[in-house]
XYZ file of C-alpha atoms in Angstrom:
754
model
C 153.763 179.736 -113.550
C 153.659 177.512 -116.675
C 151.123 176.547 -119.247
C 150.561 173.148 -120.866
C 153.328 171.127 -122.523
C 152.426 172.208 -126.062
C 150.768 175.597 -125.602
C 152.839 178.709 -124.907
C 150.844 181.363 -123.098
C 152.465 184.793 -123.561
C 151.590 187.934 -121.585
C 152.367 190.973 -123.801
C 152.521 194.367 -122.012
C 152.449 197.510 -124.184
C 150.566 200.779 -123.557
C 149.947 201.289 -127.315
C 146.839 199.202 -128.031
C 147.398 199.128 -131.814
C 150.976 197.854 -131.344
C 149.711 195.284 -128.824
C 147.070 194.009 -131.267
C 149.578 193.768 -134.120
C 152.099 191.904 -131.959
C 149.478 189.410 -130.780
C 148.316 188.712 -134.329
C 151.862 188.335 -135.656
C 153.060 185.990 -132.890
C 150.021 183.719 -133.114
C 150.556 183.465 -136.897
C 154.252 182.596 -136.429
C 153.484 179.692 -134.069
C 150.018 178.270 -133.534
C 151.081 177.113 -130.060
C 151.433 180.734 -128.945
C 148.446 182.325 -127.212
C 148.901 186.063 -126.503
C 147.199 187.833 -123.594
C 147.484 191.635 -123.779
C 147.854 194.163 -120.941
C 148.181 197.938 -121.460
C 150.167 198.665 -118.272
C 152.176 196.948 -115.547
C 149.387 197.102 -112.976
C 146.879 195.164 -115.066
C 149.666 192.774 -116.122
C 150.381 191.922 -112.476
C 146.679 191.230 -111.948
C 146.783 188.806 -114.892
C 149.870 187.076 -113.475
C 148.078 186.595 -110.176
C 145.088 184.930 -111.807
C 146.404 182.998 -114.836
C 149.230 180.653 -115.747
C 151.770 182.423 -117.957
C 154.768 180.840 -119.717
C 156.536 184.013 -120.895
C 156.277 187.789 -120.477
C 157.026 190.231 -123.313
C 157.096 193.845 -122.139
C 157.680 197.302 -123.595
C 160.037 199.655 -121.728
C 158.335 203.090 -121.827
C 154.886 202.774 -120.203
C 152.788 204.948 -117.879
C 153.249 204.226 -114.174
C 155.928 201.529 -113.947
C 158.381 201.236 -116.830
C 159.558 197.889 -118.126
C 162.526 197.600 -115.723
C 160.395 198.423 -112.671
C 157.822 195.873 -113.857
C 160.596 193.279 -114.283
C 161.785 193.898 -110.698
C 158.294 193.240 -109.348
C 157.947 190.076 -111.445
C 161.298 188.756 -110.247
C 160.270 189.304 -106.626
C 157.235 187.101 -107.268
C 158.657 184.538 -109.696
C 162.376 184.424 -110.272
C 162.170 181.838 -113.081
C 159.483 182.969 -115.539
C 161.000 184.038 -118.904
C 160.878 187.811 -119.373
C 161.740 189.438 -122.732
C 162.127 193.221 -122.931
C 160.753 194.159 -126.367
C 161.224 197.911 -126.693
C 161.577 200.672 -129.215
C 163.865 202.623 -126.853
C 167.271 201.035 -127.042
C 170.362 202.022 -125.092
C 173.256 200.384 -123.314
C 171.993 201.742 -119.996
C 168.556 200.151 -120.427
C 170.096 196.877 -121.538
C 172.479 196.910 -118.571
C 169.670 197.636 -116.116
C 167.544 194.893 -117.638
C 170.333 192.323 -117.321
C 170.970 193.372 -113.725
C 167.260 192.946 -112.960
C 167.279 189.407 -114.371
C 165.837 189.823 -117.876
C 165.800 186.637 -119.972
C 166.273 188.361 -123.313
C 166.423 191.882 -124.750
C 165.050 192.707 -128.199
C 164.775 196.121 -129.839
C 161.746 196.884 -132.017
C 162.415 197.472 -135.725
C 160.300 197.991 -138.830
C 158.822 195.093 -140.781
C 157.245 191.763 -139.835
C 160.582 189.933 -139.582
C 160.967 191.229 -136.041
C 157.976 189.134 -134.938
C 159.550 186.010 -136.398
C 162.640 186.742 -134.326
C 160.522 187.500 -131.249
C 158.547 184.251 -131.623
C 161.807 182.311 -131.870
C 163.167 183.988 -128.727
C 159.930 183.168 -126.880
C 160.091 179.496 -127.916
C 163.735 179.169 -126.798
C 163.115 180.913 -123.461
C 160.067 178.782 -122.615
C 161.744 175.512 -123.605
C 164.793 176.380 -121.493
C 162.635 177.219 -118.509
C 160.660 173.973 -118.843
C 163.848 171.988 -119.146
C 165.250 173.544 -115.997
C 162.089 172.755 -114.097
C 161.688 169.145 -115.291
C 165.256 167.873 -115.525
C 167.464 170.062 -113.414
C 165.319 170.896 -110.405
C 167.008 168.494 -108.046
C 170.536 169.613 -108.857
C 169.538 173.250 -108.818
C 168.059 172.953 -105.326
C 171.141 171.198 -104.045
C 173.462 173.752 -105.622
C 171.428 176.598 -104.185
C 171.468 175.065 -100.725
C 175.185 174.519 -100.888
C 175.938 178.115 -101.787
C 173.289 179.852 -99.726
C 172.965 177.960 -96.469
C 175.586 178.380 -93.712
C 175.939 174.632 -93.280
C 176.245 171.393 -95.269
C 174.222 169.398 -97.808
C 174.634 165.624 -97.701
C 173.572 162.258 -99.137
C 173.738 159.169 -96.956
C 172.325 155.680 -96.534
C 169.006 155.381 -94.738
C 170.139 152.713 -92.305
C 171.732 153.770 -89.026
C 174.451 154.803 -88.493
C 173.765 156.789 -91.685
C 177.112 156.563 -93.439
C 177.783 159.765 -95.422
C 178.494 159.306 -99.146
C 178.577 162.917 -100.283
C 179.062 166.083 -98.196
C 179.072 169.595 -99.705
C 179.218 173.004 -98.110
C 181.258 174.503 -95.293
C 181.679 171.370 -93.215
C 184.807 172.519 -91.366
C 183.190 175.745 -90.142
C 180.176 173.823 -88.869
C 181.949 170.832 -87.266
C 185.700 171.397 -87.335
C 186.071 168.257 -89.500
C 186.833 168.105 -93.219
C 184.091 166.751 -95.475
C 186.377 163.893 -96.516
C 186.472 162.612 -92.934
C 182.712 162.106 -93.025
C 182.617 160.687 -96.573
C 185.268 158.034 -95.721
C 183.540 157.204 -92.461
C 186.640 158.240 -90.525
C 184.265 160.294 -88.449
C 180.655 159.190 -88.032
C 177.959 161.862 -87.883
C 175.679 159.908 -85.591
C 178.378 158.229 -83.521
C 180.948 161.057 -83.182
C 179.250 164.379 -83.864
C 175.664 164.233 -82.601
C 175.696 165.094 -78.877
C 175.285 161.927 -76.791
C 172.446 163.453 -74.774
C 170.461 164.256 -77.958
C 171.457 161.260 -80.119
C 168.670 158.832 -79.277
C 165.858 161.400 -79.638
C 167.218 162.778 -82.928
C 167.611 159.319 -84.497
C 164.149 158.296 -83.389
C 162.522 161.455 -84.823
C 164.213 160.937 -88.206
C 163.310 157.248 -88.398
C 159.687 157.979 -87.468
C 159.430 160.562 -90.254
C 160.987 158.240 -92.869
C 158.708 155.371 -91.872
C 155.692 157.672 -92.213
C 156.885 158.765 -95.650
C 157.308 162.409 -94.770
C 160.132 164.916 -94.542
C 161.978 165.249 -91.243
C 162.932 168.432 -89.371
C 164.885 168.041 -86.128
C 167.109 170.176 -83.897
C 169.868 168.886 -81.651
C 173.332 169.664 -80.361
C 176.589 168.558 -81.962
C 180.123 168.235 -80.615
C 182.754 169.984 -82.708
C 186.238 168.596 -83.170
C 187.554 171.008 -80.496
C 184.886 169.941 -78.019
C 182.660 173.007 -78.296
C 178.912 172.564 -78.574
C 176.597 173.932 -81.274
C 172.903 173.754 -81.967
C 171.969 172.575 -85.488
C 168.795 172.043 -87.487
C 168.626 169.053 -89.869
C 165.972 168.804 -92.601
C 165.630 166.218 -95.347
C 163.936 163.080 -96.696
C 164.285 160.043 -98.926
C 165.889 160.419 -102.391
C 163.074 159.296 -104.664
C 164.719 160.058 -108.007
C 165.987 156.522 -108.490
C 169.243 157.829 -109.893
C 171.330 155.888 -107.390
C 170.734 152.181 -106.580
C 169.454 151.547 -103.075
C 167.719 153.924 -100.712
C 169.434 157.163 -99.913
C 168.727 159.909 -97.551
C 169.280 163.579 -98.580
C 169.235 166.599 -96.330
C 170.957 169.716 -95.130
C 172.229 170.760 -91.732
C 172.507 174.393 -90.603
C 173.977 176.115 -87.576
C 171.185 177.547 -85.384
C 173.311 178.365 -82.351
C 172.669 182.108 -82.653
C 168.968 181.478 -83.084
C 168.962 179.447 -79.892
C 170.772 182.278 -78.113
C 168.140 184.735 -79.320
C 165.361 182.420 -78.183
C 166.974 182.157 -74.762
C 167.409 185.935 -74.597
C 163.762 186.330 -75.577
C 162.717 183.987 -72.788
C 164.838 185.953 -70.329
C 163.290 189.187 -71.592
C 159.853 187.701 -71.106
C 160.788 186.670 -67.575
C 161.999 190.193 -66.815
C 158.887 191.648 -68.387
C 156.705 189.410 -66.232
C 158.624 190.669 -63.195
C 158.083 194.295 -64.276
C 154.408 193.576 -64.825
C 154.161 192.557 -61.190
C 156.252 195.271 -59.538
C 156.359 198.403 -61.735
C 154.849 201.665 -60.551
C 153.899 202.337 -64.155
C 150.910 200.902 -65.913
C 152.395 198.175 -68.121
C 150.665 196.348 -70.991
C 151.559 193.541 -73.357
C 149.520 192.947 -76.532
C 149.533 189.895 -78.791
C 148.492 191.702 -81.966
C 147.194 188.720 -83.925
C 144.936 187.388 -81.151
C 144.170 190.732 -79.399
C 145.136 189.116 -76.106
C 146.292 191.812 -73.659
C 148.133 191.453 -70.353
C 148.235 194.345 -67.865
C 149.705 194.869 -64.408
C 147.954 195.994 -61.243
C 149.081 199.606 -61.648
C 147.381 199.853 -65.051
C 144.068 198.924 -63.454
C 144.669 201.133 -60.407
C 145.115 204.208 -62.606
C 141.474 203.836 -63.613
C 140.275 203.017 -60.097
C 139.907 199.260 -60.593
C 141.510 196.165 -59.140
C 143.182 193.804 -61.601
C 140.427 191.248 -61.131
C 137.724 193.744 -62.145
C 139.106 194.400 -65.612
C 138.936 192.066 -68.593
C 142.177 192.897 -70.461
C 140.996 192.791 -74.075
C 141.275 195.235 -76.960
C 137.554 195.980 -76.859
C 137.784 196.730 -73.118
C 140.547 199.231 -73.780
C 138.621 200.827 -76.664
C 135.477 201.207 -74.550
C 137.394 203.256 -71.987
C 139.057 205.691 -74.424
C 137.149 208.927 -74.960
C 135.203 208.754 -78.278
C 136.706 212.066 -79.436
C 140.239 210.741 -78.872
C 139.849 207.181 -80.211
C 140.205 207.930 -83.991
C 143.426 209.875 -83.403
C 144.791 207.132 -81.136
C 144.089 204.414 -83.718
C 145.659 206.488 -86.486
C 148.870 206.887 -84.457
C 148.887 203.228 -83.443
C 148.330 201.922 -86.989
C 151.184 204.083 -88.294
C 153.513 202.361 -85.829
C 152.162 198.869 -86.534
C 152.840 199.513 -90.239
C 156.453 200.377 -89.410
C 156.165 204.090 -90.216
C 157.346 205.222 -86.751
C 159.970 203.986 -84.282
C 157.488 203.905 -81.412
C 153.884 204.690 -80.598
C 152.873 207.573 -78.305
C 149.518 209.233 -77.713
C 147.635 211.170 -75.034
C 144.008 210.270 -74.488
C 141.258 210.574 -71.940
C 140.214 207.290 -70.301
C 137.106 206.549 -68.274
C 137.675 205.714 -64.600
C 135.539 203.516 -62.409
C 134.028 206.626 -60.808
C 132.889 207.930 -64.204
C 135.517 210.672 -64.518
C 137.895 211.146 -67.437
C 141.602 210.852 -66.685
C 144.389 211.874 -69.070
C 146.700 208.933 -69.843
C 149.886 208.967 -71.918
C 150.380 205.669 -73.772
C 153.896 204.789 -74.996
C 154.721 201.491 -76.669
C 156.556 199.655 -79.417
C 156.356 196.470 -81.458
C 158.885 194.053 -79.958
C 158.293 191.122 -82.304
C 157.430 190.946 -86.013
C 157.048 188.081 -88.452
C 159.394 187.475 -91.381
C 157.101 189.596 -93.560
C 157.091 192.467 -91.052
C 153.661 191.652 -89.631
C 153.484 192.809 -85.994
C 153.151 189.892 -83.582
C 153.641 191.426 -80.169
C 153.749 194.952 -78.757
C 154.422 196.220 -75.266
C 154.323 199.581 -73.544
C 153.441 201.686 -70.515
C 150.666 203.973 -69.295
C 151.443 207.226 -67.474
C 148.898 209.259 -65.532
C 149.367 212.806 -66.901
C 146.192 214.323 -65.465
C 148.111 216.736 -63.243
C 150.390 217.715 -66.104
C 147.415 218.380 -68.360
C 145.761 220.384 -65.575
C 148.946 222.408 -65.301
C 149.049 223.025 -69.068
C 145.372 223.952 -69.155
C 145.893 226.337 -66.262
C 148.757 227.988 -68.157
C 146.536 228.512 -71.197
C 143.724 229.970 -69.116
C 146.101 232.261 -67.232
C 147.400 233.630 -70.513
C 143.833 234.148 -71.703
C 142.953 236.328 -68.699
C 145.917 238.640 -69.300
C 143.828 240.823 -71.641
C 140.769 240.341 -69.445
C 142.315 242.345 -66.615
C 142.905 245.363 -68.860
C 139.186 246.068 -68.392
C 139.617 246.805 -64.678
C 140.473 250.412 -63.814
C 141.187 250.204 -60.066
C 143.745 248.289 -58.024
C 140.991 246.725 -55.924
C 139.186 245.402 -59.020
C 142.429 243.903 -60.353
C 143.137 242.210 -57.001
C 139.632 240.767 -56.808
C 139.966 239.383 -60.354
C 143.316 237.827 -59.406
C 141.748 236.069 -56.406
C 138.888 234.847 -58.604
C 141.334 233.422 -61.170
C 143.352 231.715 -58.418
C 140.212 230.006 -57.148
C 138.645 228.971 -60.456
C 141.695 228.214 -62.600
C 144.354 227.129 -60.108
C 141.895 225.710 -57.553
C 143.542 227.675 -54.736
C 140.862 227.981 -52.049
C 142.553 230.273 -49.544
C 144.204 233.359 -51.092
C 144.975 236.878 -49.902
C 146.526 239.998 -51.476
C 148.276 242.698 -49.428
C 149.166 245.997 -51.149
C 151.841 248.254 -49.691
C 150.705 251.574 -48.228
C 152.991 253.814 -46.136
C 155.211 250.961 -44.949
C 152.301 248.668 -44.158
C 150.755 245.763 -46.087
C 146.992 246.020 -45.542
C 144.621 243.417 -47.026
C 143.134 244.474 -50.356
C 141.389 241.238 -51.426
C 140.976 237.702 -50.092
C 139.122 234.465 -50.814
C 135.672 233.900 -49.382
C 136.987 230.868 -47.512
C 139.465 232.910 -45.447
C 137.875 233.775 -42.047
C 137.998 237.401 -40.839
C 140.755 236.571 -38.361
C 142.663 234.494 -40.910
C 144.537 237.493 -42.320
C 145.657 240.835 -40.975
C 147.562 243.984 -41.861
C 151.307 243.571 -41.359
C 154.332 245.812 -41.642
C 156.782 245.426 -44.517
C 159.372 244.074 -42.043
C 157.029 241.530 -40.455
C 156.391 237.831 -41.184
C 156.569 235.962 -44.469
C 154.522 238.612 -46.269
C 157.068 241.286 -45.308
C 160.012 239.067 -46.250
C 158.457 238.393 -49.649
C 157.836 242.095 -50.296
C 161.332 243.190 -49.225
C 163.239 240.444 -51.062
C 161.089 240.518 -54.223
C 161.378 236.699 -54.154
C 158.693 234.005 -54.059
C 158.652 231.246 -51.422
C 157.185 227.730 -51.163
C 156.678 226.242 -47.679
C 155.658 222.692 -46.806
C 154.813 223.824 -43.257
C 154.834 227.502 -42.212
C 154.466 226.439 -38.584
C 158.142 225.433 -38.659
C 159.332 228.712 -40.224
C 160.845 231.216 -37.824
C 158.944 234.542 -37.566
C 156.284 233.230 -39.966
C 153.427 234.440 -37.726
C 150.646 232.491 -39.517
C 147.161 233.880 -38.940
C 145.359 230.560 -38.491
C 145.834 226.755 -38.660
C 147.729 227.006 -41.910
C 150.622 224.709 -42.869
C 151.442 224.671 -46.618
C 151.924 228.101 -48.214
C 153.082 229.979 -51.322
C 154.094 233.650 -51.113
C 154.729 235.669 -54.300
C 155.680 239.384 -54.600
C 153.445 241.584 -56.789
C 156.328 243.741 -58.000
C 156.600 246.924 -55.920
C 152.880 246.839 -55.240
C 152.421 244.109 -52.634
C 152.243 240.330 -52.020
C 149.987 237.437 -53.127
C 149.702 234.443 -50.780
C 147.893 231.108 -50.907
C 147.704 228.753 -47.925
C 146.432 225.295 -46.981
C 145.781 223.463 -43.733
C 147.601 220.427 -45.187
C 151.389 219.963 -44.815
C 153.185 219.738 -48.181
C 150.010 220.603 -50.085
C 151.775 222.689 -52.766
C 154.599 221.806 -55.156
C 156.850 223.635 -57.609
C 154.213 223.462 -60.344
C 151.804 225.317 -58.038
C 154.417 227.972 -57.361
C 155.069 228.382 -61.095
C 151.362 228.881 -61.768
C 151.044 231.356 -58.908
C 154.005 233.345 -60.239
C 152.468 233.440 -63.721
C 149.142 234.624 -62.313
C 150.861 237.376 -60.352
C 152.926 238.362 -63.412
C 149.683 239.256 -65.193
C 148.548 241.138 -62.080
C 151.749 243.207 -62.120
C 151.172 244.019 -65.783
C 147.660 245.209 -64.966
C 149.021 247.442 -62.161
C 151.718 248.785 -64.497
C 149.004 249.612 -67.026
C 147.072 251.591 -64.405
C 150.223 253.496 -63.451
C 151.083 254.227 -67.079
C 147.538 255.385 -67.800
C 147.633 257.720 -64.787
C 150.922 259.203 -65.970
C 149.557 259.505 -69.494
C 146.458 261.225 -68.223
C 148.630 263.733 -66.367
C 150.727 264.348 -69.493
C 147.596 264.832 -71.578
C 146.291 267.367 -69.092
C 149.617 269.232 -69.234
C 149.523 269.259 -73.043
C 145.952 270.519 -73.064
C 146.947 273.241 -70.613
C 149.864 274.202 -72.868
C 147.565 274.316 -75.894
C 145.133 276.567 -74.054
C 147.918 278.958 -73.012
C 149.277 279.101 -76.556
C 145.833 279.648 -77.967
C 145.123 282.505 -75.547
C 148.517 284.213 -75.226
C 149.552 284.036 -78.885
C 146.298 284.394 -80.774
C 145.194 287.536 -78.933
C 148.273 289.648 -79.844
C 148.144 288.213 -83.369
C 144.501 289.207 -83.768
C 145.351 292.732 -82.545
C 148.200 293.004 -85.048
C 145.971 291.819 -87.900
C 143.259 294.339 -86.919
C 145.749 297.239 -86.714
C 147.109 296.257 -90.128
C 143.655 296.587 -91.648
C 143.259 300.087 -90.082
C 146.678 301.128 -91.334
C 145.755 299.992 -94.843
C 142.715 302.320 -94.751
C 144.755 305.328 -93.602
C 147.787 304.966 -95.883
C 149.022 303.245 -98.995
C 152.415 301.528 -98.530
C 154.049 298.688 -100.422
C 155.263 297.322 -97.038
C 151.755 296.446 -95.882
C 151.339 293.273 -98.040
C 154.607 291.886 -96.611
C 153.328 292.426 -93.080
C 150.013 290.744 -93.990
C 151.779 287.632 -95.333
C 153.982 287.449 -92.243
C 150.961 287.630 -89.925
C 149.157 284.909 -91.950
C 152.200 282.675 -91.667
C 152.311 283.256 -87.913
C 148.616 282.227 -87.700
C 149.339 279.047 -89.653
C 152.311 278.247 -87.402
C 150.193 278.709 -84.298
C 147.518 276.359 -85.714
C 150.141 273.712 -86.534
C 151.847 273.974 -83.145
C 148.524 273.604 -81.370
C 147.641 270.593 -83.533
C 151.067 269.094 -82.881
C 150.567 269.453 -79.139
C 147.095 267.911 -79.198
C 148.044 265.006 -81.512
C 150.888 264.034 -79.186
C 148.264 262.797 -76.728
C 147.974 258.980 -76.831
C 144.781 257.536 -78.250
C 142.660 255.770 -75.627
C 139.154 255.672 -77.114
C 138.964 253.766 -80.385
C 135.893 253.262 -82.551
C 135.227 251.481 -85.831
C 135.847 253.932 -88.677
C 135.238 253.506 -92.414
C 138.381 254.688 -94.210
C 136.582 255.800 -97.384
C 133.960 257.845 -95.521
C 136.579 259.580 -93.358
C 138.793 260.374 -96.362
C 135.794 261.834 -98.230
C 135.014 264.084 -95.253
C 138.654 265.222 -95.083
C 138.601 266.096 -98.787
C 135.691 268.469 -98.181
C 137.658 270.449 -95.571
C 140.717 271.130 -97.752
C 141.087 273.671 -100.580
C 141.701 271.105 -103.312
C 141.308 273.284 -106.463
C 141.707 271.109 -109.573
C 143.184 268.144 -107.677
C 141.666 264.668 -108.265
C 140.949 262.002 -105.618
C 140.873 258.284 -106.515
C 139.539 256.140 -103.648
C 140.173 252.361 -103.637
C 139.443 251.812 -99.953
C 137.163 249.145 -98.458
C 138.672 248.659 -94.984
C 137.093 249.619 -91.707
C 139.602 250.118 -88.883
C 139.833 250.855 -85.179
C 140.873 254.540 -84.753
C 140.134 257.962 -83.241
C 137.976 259.354 -86.057
C 138.892 263.020 -85.487
C 142.620 262.342 -85.573
C 142.311 260.048 -88.581
C 140.521 262.878 -90.402
C 143.362 265.252 -89.439
C 145.893 262.717 -90.812
C 144.094 262.577 -94.174
C 143.775 266.397 -94.361
C 147.506 266.857 -93.795
C 148.436 264.231 -96.420
C 146.086 265.879 -98.934
C 147.574 269.355 -98.268
C 151.086 267.918 -98.545
C 150.285 266.398 -101.954
C 148.787 269.663 -103.283
C 151.650 271.781 -101.868
C 154.295 269.640 -103.579
C 152.443 268.142 -106.560
C 150.623 271.280 -107.779
C 146.905 272.223 -107.975
C 146.087 269.503 -110.552
C 147.743 266.626 -108.680
C 146.029 263.203 -108.586
C 145.805 261.599 -105.134
C 145.096 257.857 -104.795
C 144.208 256.101 -101.535
C 143.740 252.338 -101.052
C 143.923 249.308 -98.749
C 146.963 247.353 -97.554
C 146.856 243.947 -95.858
C 147.631 245.579 -92.523
C 146.543 249.170 -93.129
C 146.196 251.710 -95.943
C 148.168 254.091 -98.190
C 147.893 257.581 -99.701
C 149.985 258.498 -102.767
C 150.188 261.177 -105.458
C 151.671 261.623 -108.931
C 153.849 264.594 -107.958
C 157.653 264.825 -107.916
C 158.055 262.361 -105.045
C 160.562 262.345 -102.169
C 164.264 261.535 -102.694
C 165.269 258.349 -100.812
C 167.784 260.193 -98.637
C 165.066 262.554 -97.359
C 162.264 260.066 -96.572
C 163.063 259.873 -92.862
C 163.639 263.627 -92.501
C 160.202 264.595 -93.873
C 158.615 263.551 -90.561
C 160.820 265.884 -88.489
C 159.325 269.121 -87.099
C 160.131 272.167 -89.264
C 161.219 270.181 -92.340
C 159.681 271.500 -95.573
C 160.676 271.914 -99.212
C 157.755 274.238 -99.976
C 158.082 278.023 -99.545
C 154.575 278.116 -98.125
C 154.941 275.139 -95.740
C 155.518 275.282 -92.019
C 157.299 271.943 -91.784
C 154.749 270.608 -89.286
C 152.255 268.877 -91.629
C 153.974 265.471 -91.916
C 155.237 265.732 -88.340
C 151.592 265.919 -87.234
C 150.830 262.865 -89.411
C 153.658 260.989 -87.657
C 152.312 262.052 -84.244
C 148.841 260.732 -85.065
C 150.315 257.447 -86.344
C 152.433 257.022 -83.183
C 149.502 257.895 -80.912
C 147.571 254.961 -82.438
C 150.507 252.554 -82.217
C 150.743 252.337 -86.012
C 153.767 252.622 -88.329
C 154.347 254.903 -91.335
C 156.822 254.747 -94.211
C 157.453 257.155 -97.100
C 158.229 255.460 -100.413
C 157.685 255.752 -104.204
C 154.179 255.960 -105.664
C 153.120 253.925 -108.694
C 153.302 257.079 -110.835
C 156.624 258.175 -109.357
C 155.174 260.525 -106.727
C 155.189 260.266 -102.950
C 153.497 257.303 -101.268
C 152.787 257.024 -97.533
C 152.022 253.527 -96.182
C 150.398 253.286 -92.732
C 150.587 249.722 -91.313
C 150.108 247.753 -88.064
C 146.500 248.958 -88.131
C 143.709 246.908 -86.535
C 141.452 245.963 -89.445
C 137.774 245.296 -88.683
C 136.169 242.563 -90.791
């Protein structure tokens, strides 16, 4: 951009407003032709350049956002010729080098005093005058020189009368034609008569003459014959020389090799032909979108996916949008726009689309931009539609099957579990005819079946009979297209397609259909997953039964211990009291302490036995309230309790209280009667710690073993009982250092209740 002949309009960019004002004042005083426009950053400067004619730019280097070099790069992309002077207080060889590489016109470092503005004004005047001179006097030569060096072809000057004798030829003539430039300049070889292809000669000459007669530039394409006889496609552009520098009329132009472009155009046409063929015959839904006009072409399969014929659909962008589910459309457009902007290699999205019948069908859309303009603007995109409804149904079924895994833990009989399995098969997998046979004394009687199975459609079979027996014995699932063709299948009705899946050692699950080939591998996979959850439910019942038996045995043991050990102990304690009344012996206190220790051991052993029973009934328990209750049941003396607990958890309240009591006793036994005990929350549980002597690192695992104790009064069962209670809940416990150096016990993996 340039200003008037006399005026010099300068755009000064500097983020320091006081410096900018001073510079403007000084420059306008130095030369009254200079008009300074100020910008405080590169962004506002670019806005000024877009709206006003500027003769020269003067820019600082250090500025917020873009620095001076970055600003110069942007300016050069827009206008490679406008004078640009870097006027900066930060001087270095690196900055100067970068500025020169970016195409700076001049580089001037700021100094003190007003003389610098005289120098700057002089540099501005010289730069603007040079630029104006280049534009007014050297434009023609510059364009020719640029064409010669840049274009893969030739630049020429010739007479305007046919046969257009060449007077000057520059560029790579031999590569283009096989002839030396001198051969054309001496008329040894004529461009029109010897090089232009005979079949294209008349049309090319006529087009050029018509353009010259109309006073406009010409632009023609034609074939040429090289010296070796090969053929090339070229593009010739030019017009009359109106400079008047050479007497007579002359024609100037340039000729470039466009053979590769023609090959690409032919390949594009062939691609289009193949695409049109695919559009007619593909089993996939195929679409082609002209992005600028929103014109869309689809094939028959695209329409069929939605239940239409091709004639019923108007293939426009708005038609497509109206059929995409409203909840999916924003996400689809976001993905598509990212690809159109060049941010992704291809476009892919899953969306629900409305069918002719009013249902929603899941469609996967995959496409890519196949043609862009020179500026990257998308021109044409193409892609395919896939019907993924069955795949989505399969995925949804998988999610729902996983969700019912915990649901079946609520059922406490095998029959209830089987009935829930049948229900899930019907509602989630859409299996209408299902039956479950559970093994009993070598037979496989029916335990549960779908409502659609008639009474005579299933029967009890032996473990060595039919498909059900084969499935049970082999512990392998089977998929049959037609059970009528399977030897020894013994179907109980007009059934053809079938899936048979073993339920571990418990029995067999089967689903059947009256249609041949009704089921596929996806159906078998879903059936196997359903049955896997059924097996887990059966295993849970078995484990709970075994656990119940173990609990009963432990309770029986505790009762025996309580009866058979406490009675003799009580007798011994009573006799000791009588003996103390009848005689005075220094041996009696030793006996009394021994009997007390035996009583404590019996209590701990009984507690240990009871706490080994797994927890089955959990309730919501407030940690602080339970700890407070435990504190009341322990002889705490001068000990101090600091509670920092807010959690509520799922636990057996009685056992949790026992855990707290044992940890409190342990702290007092080892930390002394005035110990301070602190209890608080953890992200996944809670902790109890004291300020006593602590536990050496090499003993922190051993403290949970039965009989381990460092106290003369301890039984060694206190922390073992704590560990038993933790394990019975499925928690974890770790002994570590307290904040005051004492012992700290962290209980984690606890179910916190919000």
